[in-house]
PDB file of C-alpha atoms and ligand atoms in Angstrom:
ATOM      1  CA  MET F   1       0.000   0.000   0.000  1.00 98.00           C
ATOM      2  CA  ASP F   2       2.516   2.604  -1.193  1.00 98.00           C
ATOM      3  CA  GLY F   3       2.139   6.272  -2.041  1.00 98.00           C
ATOM      4  CA  ASN F   4       0.294   7.787   0.926  1.00 98.00           C
ATOM      5  CA  GLY F   5       2.972  10.408   1.578  1.00 98.00           C
ATOM      6  CA  ARG F   6       3.186  11.566  -2.032  1.00 98.00           C
ATOM      7  CA  TRP F   7      -0.582  11.688  -2.335  1.00 98.00           C
ATOM      8  CA  ALA F   8      -0.762  14.043   0.659  1.00 98.00           C
ATOM      9  CA  ARG F   9       2.220  16.174  -0.409  1.00 98.00           C
ATOM     10  CA  ARG F  10       0.640  16.772  -3.798  1.00 98.00           C
ATOM     11  CA  ARG F  11      -2.258  18.304  -1.913  1.00 98.00           C
ATOM     12  CA  PHE F  12       0.087  20.375   0.301  1.00 98.00           C
ATOM     13  CA  MET F  13      -1.051  18.291   3.261  1.00 98.00           C
ATOM     14  CA  PRO F  14       1.031  16.486   5.909  1.00 97.00           C
ATOM     15  CA  ARG F  15       1.960  12.846   5.170  1.00 97.00           C
ATOM     16  CA  PHE F  16      -0.294  11.698   7.991  1.00 97.00           C
ATOM     17  CA  PHE F  17      -3.310  12.879   6.006  1.00 98.00           C
ATOM     18  CA  GLY F  18      -2.277  10.442   3.279  1.00 98.00           C
ATOM     19  CA  HIS F  19      -2.030   7.582   5.780  1.00 98.00           C
ATOM     20  CA  LYS F  20      -5.513   8.428   7.041  1.00 98.00           C
ATOM     21  CA  GLN F  21      -6.915   8.308   3.528  1.00 98.00           C
ATOM     22  CA  GLY F  22      -4.972   5.076   3.105  1.00 98.00           C
ATOM     23  CA  VAL F  23      -7.092   3.423   5.798  1.00 98.00           C
ATOM     24  CA  ASP F  24     -10.240   4.302   3.852  1.00 98.00           C
ATOM     25  CA  ALA F  25      -8.661   2.898   0.680  1.00 98.00           C
ATOM     26  CA  LEU F  26      -7.972  -0.321   2.567  1.00 98.00           C
ATOM     27  CA  VAL F  27     -11.553  -0.685   3.794  1.00 98.00           C
ATOM     28  CA  ARG F  28     -12.779   0.030   0.247  1.00 98.00           C
ATOM     29  CA  THR F  29     -10.384  -2.549  -1.174  1.00 98.00           C
ATOM     30  CA  VAL F  30     -11.412  -5.252   1.303  1.00 98.00           C
ATOM     31  CA  GLN F  31     -15.056  -4.747   0.348  1.00 98.00           C
ATOM     32  CA  ALA F  32     -14.322  -4.716  -3.384  1.00 98.00           C
ATOM     33  CA  CYS F  33     -12.231  -7.893  -3.116  1.00 98.00           C
ATOM     34  CA  ALA F  34     -14.902  -9.655  -1.055  1.00 98.00           C
ATOM     35  CA  ASP F  35     -17.520  -8.655  -3.644  1.00 98.00           C
ATOM     36  CA  ARG F  36     -15.344 -10.163  -6.372  1.00 98.00           C
ATOM     37  CA  GLY F  37     -14.903 -13.473  -4.598  1.00 98.00           C
ATOM     38  CA  VAL F  38     -11.332 -13.002  -3.388  1.00 98.00           C
ATOM     39  CA  GLU F  39     -10.813 -15.324  -0.417  1.00 98.00           C
ATOM     40  CA  TYR F  40      -7.475 -14.020   0.884  1.00 98.00           C
ATOM     41  CA  LEU F  41      -6.168 -10.463   0.760  1.00 98.00           C
ATOM     42  CA  THR F  42      -2.808  -9.679   2.331  1.00 98.00           C
ATOM     43  CA  VAL F  43      -1.696  -6.084   2.705  1.00 98.00           C
ATOM     44  CA  PHE F  44       1.668  -4.633   3.686  1.00 98.00           C
ATOM     45  CA  ALA F  45       0.824  -2.054   6.343  1.00 97.00           C
ATOM     46  CA  PHE F  46       4.124  -1.585   8.189  1.00 97.00           C
ATOM     47  CA  SER F  47       7.456  -3.152   7.360  1.00 97.00           C
ATOM     48  CA  SER F  48      10.278  -4.178   9.677  1.00 95.00           C
ATOM     49  CA  GLU F  49      12.189  -1.297   8.027  1.00 95.00           C
ATOM     50  CA  ASN F  50       9.500   1.374   8.553  1.00 97.00           C
ATOM     51  CA  TRP F  51      10.843   2.018  12.085  1.00 96.00           C
ATOM     52  CA  LYS F  52      13.540   4.070  10.315  1.00 97.00           C
ATOM     53  CA  ARG F  53      10.958   6.784   9.573  1.00 97.00           C
ATOM     54  CA  PRO F  54      10.824   9.939  11.734  1.00 97.00           C
ATOM     55  CA  SER F  55       9.440   9.059  15.176  1.00 96.00           C
ATOM     56  CA  GLU F  56       6.400  11.351  14.745  1.00 96.00           C
ATOM     57  CA  GLU F  57       5.419   9.445  11.611  1.00 97.00           C
ATOM     58  CA  VAL F  58       5.911   6.057  13.316  1.00 97.00           C
ATOM     59  CA  SER F  59       3.830   7.051  16.330  1.00 96.00           C
ATOM     60  CA  GLY F  60       1.231   8.609  14.019  1.00 97.00           C
ATOM     61  CA  LEU F  61       0.931   5.293  12.157  1.00 97.00           C
ATOM     62  CA  MET F  62       0.615   3.314  15.405  1.00 97.00           C
ATOM     63  CA  GLY F  63      -2.100   5.671  16.644  1.00 97.00           C
ATOM     64  CA  LEU F  64      -3.873   5.427  13.322  1.00 97.00           C
ATOM     65  CA  VAL F  65      -4.073   1.643  13.636  1.00 96.00           C
ATOM     66  CA  LEU F  66      -5.830   1.997  16.993  1.00 96.00           C
ATOM     67  CA  VAL F  67      -8.274   4.521  15.531  1.00 96.00           C
ATOM     68  CA  ALA F  68      -8.868   2.330  12.462  1.00 96.00           C
ATOM     69  CA  VAL F  69      -9.595  -0.734  14.597  1.00 96.00           C
ATOM     70  CA  SER F  70     -12.105   1.140  16.742  1.00 95.00           C
ATOM     71  CA  LYS F  71     -13.696   2.826  13.713  1.00 97.00           C
ATOM     72  CA  TYR F  72     -13.942  -0.109  11.302  1.00 98.00           C
ATOM     73  CA  LEU F  73     -13.723  -3.388  13.215  1.00 98.00           C
ATOM     74  CA  ALA F  74     -17.467  -3.788  13.794  1.00 98.00           C
ATOM     75  CA  LYS F  75     -18.227  -2.968  10.157  1.00 97.00           C
ATOM     76  CA  LEU F  76     -15.664  -5.403   8.763  1.00 98.00           C
ATOM     77  CA  ALA F  77     -16.773  -8.083  11.215  1.00 98.00           C
ATOM     78  CA  SER F  78     -20.405  -7.723  10.140  1.00 98.00           C
ATOM     79  CA  GLN F  79     -19.354  -8.059   6.488  1.00 97.00           C
ATOM     80  CA  GLY F  80     -17.830 -11.487   7.072  1.00 98.00           C
ATOM     81  CA  VAL F  81     -14.182 -10.398   7.132  1.00 98.00           C
ATOM     82  CA  ARG F  82     -11.756 -12.541   9.137  1.00 98.00           C
ATOM     83  CA  ILE F  83      -8.706 -10.530  10.237  1.00 98.00           C
ATOM     84  CA  ARG F  84      -5.278 -12.037  10.825  1.00 98.00           C
ATOM     85  CA  ILE F  85      -2.175 -10.059  11.730  1.00 98.00           C
ATOM     86  CA  VAL F  86       1.186 -11.326  10.519  1.00 98.00           C
ATOM     87  CA  GLY F  87       4.520  -9.974  11.713  1.00 97.00           C
ATOM     88  CA  ASP F  88       6.674  -9.610  14.785  1.00 95.00           C
ATOM     89  CA  ARG F  89       4.392  -8.592  17.644  1.00 93.00           C
ATOM     90  CA  ALA F  90       7.170  -8.496  20.227  1.00 91.00           C
ATOM     91  CA  GLN F  91       8.184  -4.904  19.403  1.00 90.00           C
ATOM     92  CA  VAL F  92       4.763  -3.256  19.232  1.00 94.00           C
ATOM     93  CA  SER F  93       3.063  -1.589  22.189  1.00 95.00           C
ATOM     94  CA  ASP F  94       0.739  -3.508  24.544  1.00 96.00           C
ATOM     95  CA  LYS F  95      -2.142  -1.340  23.371  1.00 96.00           C
ATOM     96  CA  LEU F  96      -1.561  -2.244  19.749  1.00 96.00           C
ATOM     97  CA  ARG F  97      -1.125  -5.929  20.568  1.00 96.00           C
ATOM     98  CA  GLU F  98      -4.444  -5.844  22.417  1.00 96.00           C
ATOM     99  CA  ALA F  99      -6.136  -4.161  19.429  1.00 96.00           C
ATOM    100  CA  TRP F 100      -4.773  -6.879  17.126  1.00 96.00           C
ATOM    101  CA  GLU F 101      -5.982  -9.588  19.477  1.00 97.00           C
ATOM    102  CA  GLN F 102      -9.407  -7.987  19.626  1.00 97.00           C
ATOM    103  CA  ALA F 103      -9.563  -7.738  15.812  1.00 98.00           C
ATOM    104  CA  GLU F 104      -8.571 -11.385  15.439  1.00 98.00           C
ATOM    105  CA  SER F 105     -10.850 -12.798  18.115  1.00 98.00           C
ATOM    106  CA  THR F 106     -13.898 -10.735  17.052  1.00 97.00           C
ATOM    107  CA  THR F 107     -13.593 -11.961  13.462  1.00 98.00           C
ATOM    108  CA  ALA F 108     -12.210 -15.478  13.986  1.00 98.00           C
ATOM    109  CA  HIS F 109     -15.382 -17.232  12.836  1.00 98.00           C
ATOM    110  CA  ASN F 110     -15.907 -15.203   9.662  1.00 98.00           C
ATOM    111  CA  THR F 111     -15.467 -16.978   6.354  1.00 98.00           C
ATOM    112  CA  ARG F 112     -16.211 -14.562   3.500  1.00 98.00           C
ATOM    113  CA  ILE F 113     -12.702 -13.141   3.088  1.00 98.00           C
ATOM    114  CA  THR F 114      -9.532 -13.311   5.167  1.00 98.00           C
ATOM    115  CA  LEU F 115      -7.697 -10.014   5.479  1.00 98.00           C
ATOM    116  CA  CYS F 116      -4.088 -10.575   6.509  1.00 98.00           C
ATOM    117  CA  VAL F 117      -2.450  -7.399   7.725  1.00 98.00           C
ATOM    118  CA  ALA F 118       1.341  -7.586   7.561  1.00 98.00           C
ATOM    119  CA  PHE F 119       2.536  -5.339  10.354  1.00 97.00           C
ATOM    120  CA  ASN F 120       6.121  -5.138  11.561  1.00 97.00           C
ATOM    121  CA  TYR F 121       6.619  -7.753   8.890  1.00 98.00           C
ATOM    122  CA  GLY F 122       9.477  -8.491   6.536  1.00 98.00           C
ATOM    123  CA  GLY F 123       9.841 -11.355   4.078  1.00 98.00           C
ATOM    124  CA  ARG F 124      13.308 -12.141   5.401  1.00 98.00           C
ATOM    125  CA  TRP F 125      12.123 -11.930   8.995  1.00 97.00           C
ATOM    126  CA  ASP F 126       9.462 -14.497   8.113  1.00 98.00           C
ATOM    127  CA  ILE F 127      11.957 -16.960   6.617  1.00 98.00           C
ATOM    128  CA  VAL F 128      14.276 -16.587   9.622  1.00 98.00           C
ATOM    129  CA  GLN F 129      11.511 -17.019  12.193  1.00 98.00           C
ATOM    130  CA  ALA F 130      10.249 -20.094  10.329  1.00 98.00           C
ATOM    131  CA  CYS F 131      13.735 -21.680  10.360  1.00 98.00           C
ATOM    132  CA  ARG F 132      14.168 -20.799  14.008  1.00 98.00           C
ATOM    133  CA  ARG F 133      10.863 -22.422  14.998  1.00 98.00           C
ATOM    134  CA  ALA F 134      11.602 -25.500  12.899  1.00 98.00           C
ATOM    135  CA  MET F 135      14.937 -25.838  14.718  1.00 98.00           C
ATOM    136  CA  GLN F 136      13.230 -25.385  18.088  1.00 98.00           C
ATOM    137  CA  ASP F 137      10.932 -28.257  17.087  1.00 98.00           C
ATOM    138  CA  ARG F 138      14.063 -30.283  16.307  1.00 98.00           C
ATOM    139  CA  VAL F 139      13.096 -30.844  12.688  1.00 97.00           C
ATOM    140  CA  ALA F 140      15.958 -32.933  11.306  1.00 97.00           C
ATOM    141  CA  PRO F 141      17.901 -31.227   8.462  1.00 95.00           C
ATOM    142  CA  GLU F 142      17.205 -34.149   6.106  1.00 96.00           C
ATOM    143  CA  SER F 143      13.442 -33.893   6.718  1.00 95.00           C
ATOM    144  CA  LEU F 144      13.306 -30.112   6.220  1.00 97.00           C
ATOM    145  CA  ASP F 145      11.711 -29.588   2.821  1.00 97.00           C
ATOM    146  CA  GLU F 146       9.646 -26.780   1.259  1.00 97.00           C
ATOM    147  CA  ALA F 147       6.338 -28.124   2.544  1.00 97.00           C
ATOM    148  CA  THR F 148       7.703 -28.441   6.083  1.00 98.00           C
ATOM    149  CA  LEU F 149       9.167 -24.940   6.152  1.00 98.00           C
ATOM    150  CA  SER F 150       5.936 -23.537   4.671  1.00 97.00           C
ATOM    151  CA  ARG F 151       4.130 -24.769   7.762  1.00 98.00           C
ATOM    152  CA  TYR F 152       6.308 -22.507   9.920  1.00 98.00           C
ATOM    153  CA  MET F 153       5.845 -19.380   7.807  1.00 98.00           C
ATOM    154  CA  ALA F 154       3.669 -16.614   9.242  1.00 98.00           C
ATOM    155  CA  LEU F 155       1.114 -17.085   6.434  1.00 98.00           C
ATOM    156  CA  SER F 156       0.978 -20.884   6.689  1.00 98.00           C
ATOM    157  CA  PHE F 157      -2.823 -20.695   6.990  1.00 98.00           C
ATOM    158  CA  ALA F 158      -3.193 -18.964   3.593  1.00 98.00           C
ATOM    159  CA  PRO F 159      -2.501 -20.161   0.053  1.00 97.00           C
ATOM    160  CA  ASP F 160       0.343 -18.481  -1.870  1.00 97.00           C
ATOM    161  CA  PRO F 161      -0.943 -15.323  -3.583  1.00 98.00           C
ATOM    162  CA  ASP F 162      -2.039 -15.599  -7.216  1.00 98.00           C
ATOM    163  CA  LEU F 163      -1.684 -11.867  -7.711  1.00 98.00           C
ATOM    164  CA  PHE F 164       0.674  -9.348  -6.139  1.00 98.00           C
ATOM    165  CA  ILE F 165      -0.127  -5.654  -6.635  1.00 98.00           C
ATOM    166  CA  ARG F 166       2.180  -2.787  -5.703  1.00 98.00           C
ATOM    167  CA  THR F 167       0.823   0.733  -5.876  1.00 98.00           C
ATOM    168  CA  GLY F 168       2.848   3.955  -5.919  1.00 98.00           C
ATOM    169  CA  GLY F 169       5.014   3.415  -8.981  1.00 98.00           C
ATOM    170  CA  GLU F 170       8.059   1.621  -7.503  1.00 98.00           C
ATOM    171  CA  VAL F 171       8.947  -1.617  -9.260  1.00 98.00           C
ATOM    172  CA  ARG F 172      10.284  -3.729  -6.419  1.00 98.00           C
ATOM    173  CA  ILE F 173       9.102  -6.133  -3.742  1.00 97.00           C
ATOM    174  CA  SER F 174      10.716  -4.309  -0.792  1.00 97.00           C
ATOM    175  CA  ASN F 175      10.911  -7.363   1.486  1.00 98.00           C
ATOM    176  CA  PHE F 176       7.202  -8.228   1.344  1.00 97.00           C
ATOM    177  CA  LEU F 177       6.183 -11.865   0.836  1.00 97.00           C
ATOM    178  CA  LEU F 178       9.460 -13.268  -0.488  1.00 98.00           C
ATOM    179  CA  TRP F 179       8.814 -16.983   0.039  1.00 98.00           C
ATOM    180  CA  GLN F 180       5.167 -16.850  -1.021  1.00 98.00           C
ATOM    181  CA  VAL F 181       5.471 -14.869  -4.286  1.00 98.00           C
ATOM    182  CA  ALA F 182       7.587 -17.502  -6.063  1.00 97.00           C
ATOM    183  CA  TYR F 183       4.887 -17.949  -8.732  1.00 96.00           C
ATOM    184  CA  SER F 184       2.629 -14.944  -8.123  1.00 98.00           C
ATOM    185  CA  GLU F 185       1.760 -12.677 -11.009  1.00 98.00           C
ATOM    186  CA  LEU F 186       3.204  -9.230 -10.279  1.00 98.00           C
ATOM    187  CA  VAL F 187       1.322  -6.065 -11.188  1.00 98.00           C
ATOM    188  CA  PHE F 188       2.820  -2.612 -10.603  1.00 98.00           C
ATOM    189  CA  THR F 189       0.676   0.481 -10.847  1.00 98.00           C
ATOM    190  CA  ASP F 190       1.458   4.191 -10.614  1.00 98.00           C
ATOM    191  CA  CYS F 191      -1.805   4.730  -8.731  1.00 98.00           C
ATOM    192  CA  LEU F 192      -1.044   6.107  -5.255  1.00 98.00           C
ATOM    193  CA  TRP F 193      -2.572   3.977  -2.501  1.00 98.00           C
ATOM    194  CA  PRO F 194      -5.201   6.522  -1.273  1.00 98.00           C
ATOM    195  CA  GLU F 195      -6.670   6.507  -4.797  1.00 98.00           C
ATOM    196  CA  PHE F 196      -6.786   2.719  -5.100  1.00 98.00           C
ATOM    197  CA  GLY F 197     -10.236   1.191  -5.486  1.00 98.00           C
ATOM    198  CA  GLU F 198     -12.579  -0.805  -7.691  1.00 98.00           C
ATOM    199  CA  ALA F 199     -11.288   0.529 -11.034  1.00 98.00           C
ATOM    200  CA  GLN F 200      -7.671  -0.355 -10.196  1.00 98.00           C
ATOM    201  CA  ILE F 201      -8.663  -3.778  -8.860  1.00 98.00           C
ATOM    202  CA  ASP F 202     -10.590  -4.559 -12.035  1.00 98.00           C
ATOM    203  CA  ALA F 203      -7.634  -3.385 -14.156  1.00 98.00           C
ATOM    204  CA  ALA F 204      -5.260  -5.621 -12.171  1.00 98.00           C
ATOM    205  CA  PHE F 205      -7.608  -8.600 -12.496  1.00 98.00           C
ATOM    206  CA  ALA F 206      -7.901  -7.996 -16.265  1.00 98.00           C
ATOM    207  CA  GLU F 207      -4.101  -7.937 -16.477  1.00 98.00           C
ATOM    208  CA  TYR F 208      -3.973 -11.169 -14.454  1.00 97.00           C
ATOM    209  CA  THR F 209      -6.316 -12.960 -16.863  1.00 97.00           C
ATOM    210  CA  ARG F 210      -3.960 -12.066 -19.734  1.00 96.00           C
ATOM    211  CA  ARG F 211      -1.027 -13.781 -18.028  1.00 95.00           C
ATOM    212  CA  ASP F 212      -0.056 -17.303 -18.947  1.00 90.00           C
ATOM    213  CA  ARG F 213       0.757 -19.172 -15.724  1.00 86.00           C
ATOM    214  CA  ARG F 214       2.968 -22.211 -16.276  1.00 92.00           C
ATOM    215  CA  PHE F 215       4.595 -22.669 -12.835  1.00 92.00           C
ATOM    216  CA  GLY F 216       7.839 -23.648 -14.559  1.00 92.00           C
ATOM    217  CA  GLY F 217       6.142 -26.164 -16.856  1.00 93.00           C
ATOM    218  CA  VAL F 218       5.209 -25.795 -20.509  1.00 90.00           C
ATOM    219  CA  LYS F 219       2.005 -24.527 -22.009  1.00 81.00           C
ATOM    220  CA  PRO F 220      -0.388 -27.433 -22.666  1.00 75.00           C
ATOM    221  CA  ARG F 221      -0.777 -28.107 -26.392  1.00 73.00           C
ATOM    222  CA  SER F 222      -3.998 -26.555 -27.603  1.00 66.00           C
ATOM    223  CA  ALA F 223      -6.695 -28.459 -29.544  1.00 55.00           C
ATOM    224  CA  GLU F 224      -5.647 -26.636 -32.746  1.00 55.00           C
ATOM    225  CA  ALA F 225      -2.040 -27.680 -32.305  1.00 57.00           C
ATOM    226  CA  LEU F 226      -3.119 -31.316 -31.958  1.00 58.00           C
ATOM    227  CA  GLN F 227      -5.111 -31.076 -35.199  1.00 57.00           C
ATOM    228  CA  ALA F 228      -2.279 -29.466 -37.168  1.00 56.00           C
ATOM    229  CA  PRO F 229      -0.526 -31.802 -39.649  1.00 57.00           C
TER     230      PRO F 229
HETATM  231  C1  LIG J 301       2.412   4.156   2.738  1.00 67.19           C
HETATM  232  O1  LIG J 301       2.979   4.993   1.813  1.00 67.19           O
HETATM  233  C2  LIG J 301       3.300   3.061   3.263  1.00 67.19           C
HETATM  234  C3  LIG J 301       3.257   2.881   4.745  1.00 67.19           C
HETATM  235  C4  LIG J 301       4.336   2.499   5.391  1.00 67.19           C
HETATM  236  C5  LIG J 301       2.036   3.073   5.518  1.00 67.19           C
HETATM  237  P1  LIG J 301       4.294   5.844   2.031  1.00 67.19           P
HETATM  238  O2  LIG J 301       4.288   6.476   3.376  1.00 67.19           O
HETATM  239  O3  LIG J 301       5.497   4.988   1.740  1.00 67.19           O
HETATM  240  O4  LIG J 301       4.117   6.946   0.915  1.00 67.19           O
HETATM  241  P2  LIG J 301       5.226   7.564  -0.043  1.00 67.19           P
HETATM  242  O5  LIG J 301       5.945   6.409  -0.703  1.00 67.19           O
HETATM  243  O6  LIG J 301       6.132   8.396   0.794  1.00 67.19           O
HETATM  244  O7  LIG J 301       4.432   8.364  -1.024  1.00 67.19           O
HETATM  245 MG1  LIG J 302       6.651   4.634   0.098  1.00 67.19          MG
END
């Protein structure tokens, strides 16, 4: 969800205003995805590296999460959204941890769409914590395979993403889901996150349907090819 700061600056507003609008874009996106039958939506809300931002911005973002949970949790819960938080919870404040726990427990039985919020998350952090937990479980090196390690990843409960969308114009992954995007289709858009909504989702889905997913295999021979002499 990139581009909040630039969106605000273009309007001669403080960056925080962009983050606030970003929350509304997120709620809009969850609804639009649920309406389109998406079962899992994972968003990158705060990276392990975002602590490097000025402390006022970091505390503004933390406060915004608390406000967003109190403002939107009931609405999302009533719409059938199940919320899961992925990331390192050890470093966040008790208040924030409690808000996450409340969001997860209130929505635990919902089944329409699962919204995974990556917060204090990094793709490399995830791989390291998975290895660490596998070692704690004394998984033998010779029995550690991809399926086993997948079970220790923070998103083990969700399928790998079919589609990965980055807003804000940068063409990089920036330590988001490194393990899970091995075969995801990547879509990059210049749209700044606060402006993201139904039109951009439909455009990304249209782009996705044009992609030819082979997962390292070859394209199956078409009926015409079989008929050719
Ligand atoms: C939102 O966009 C990302 C968050 C960490 C919440 P940015 O804050 O990175 O916005 P830009 O890239 O400066 O425009
Ligand atoms: Mg950015």
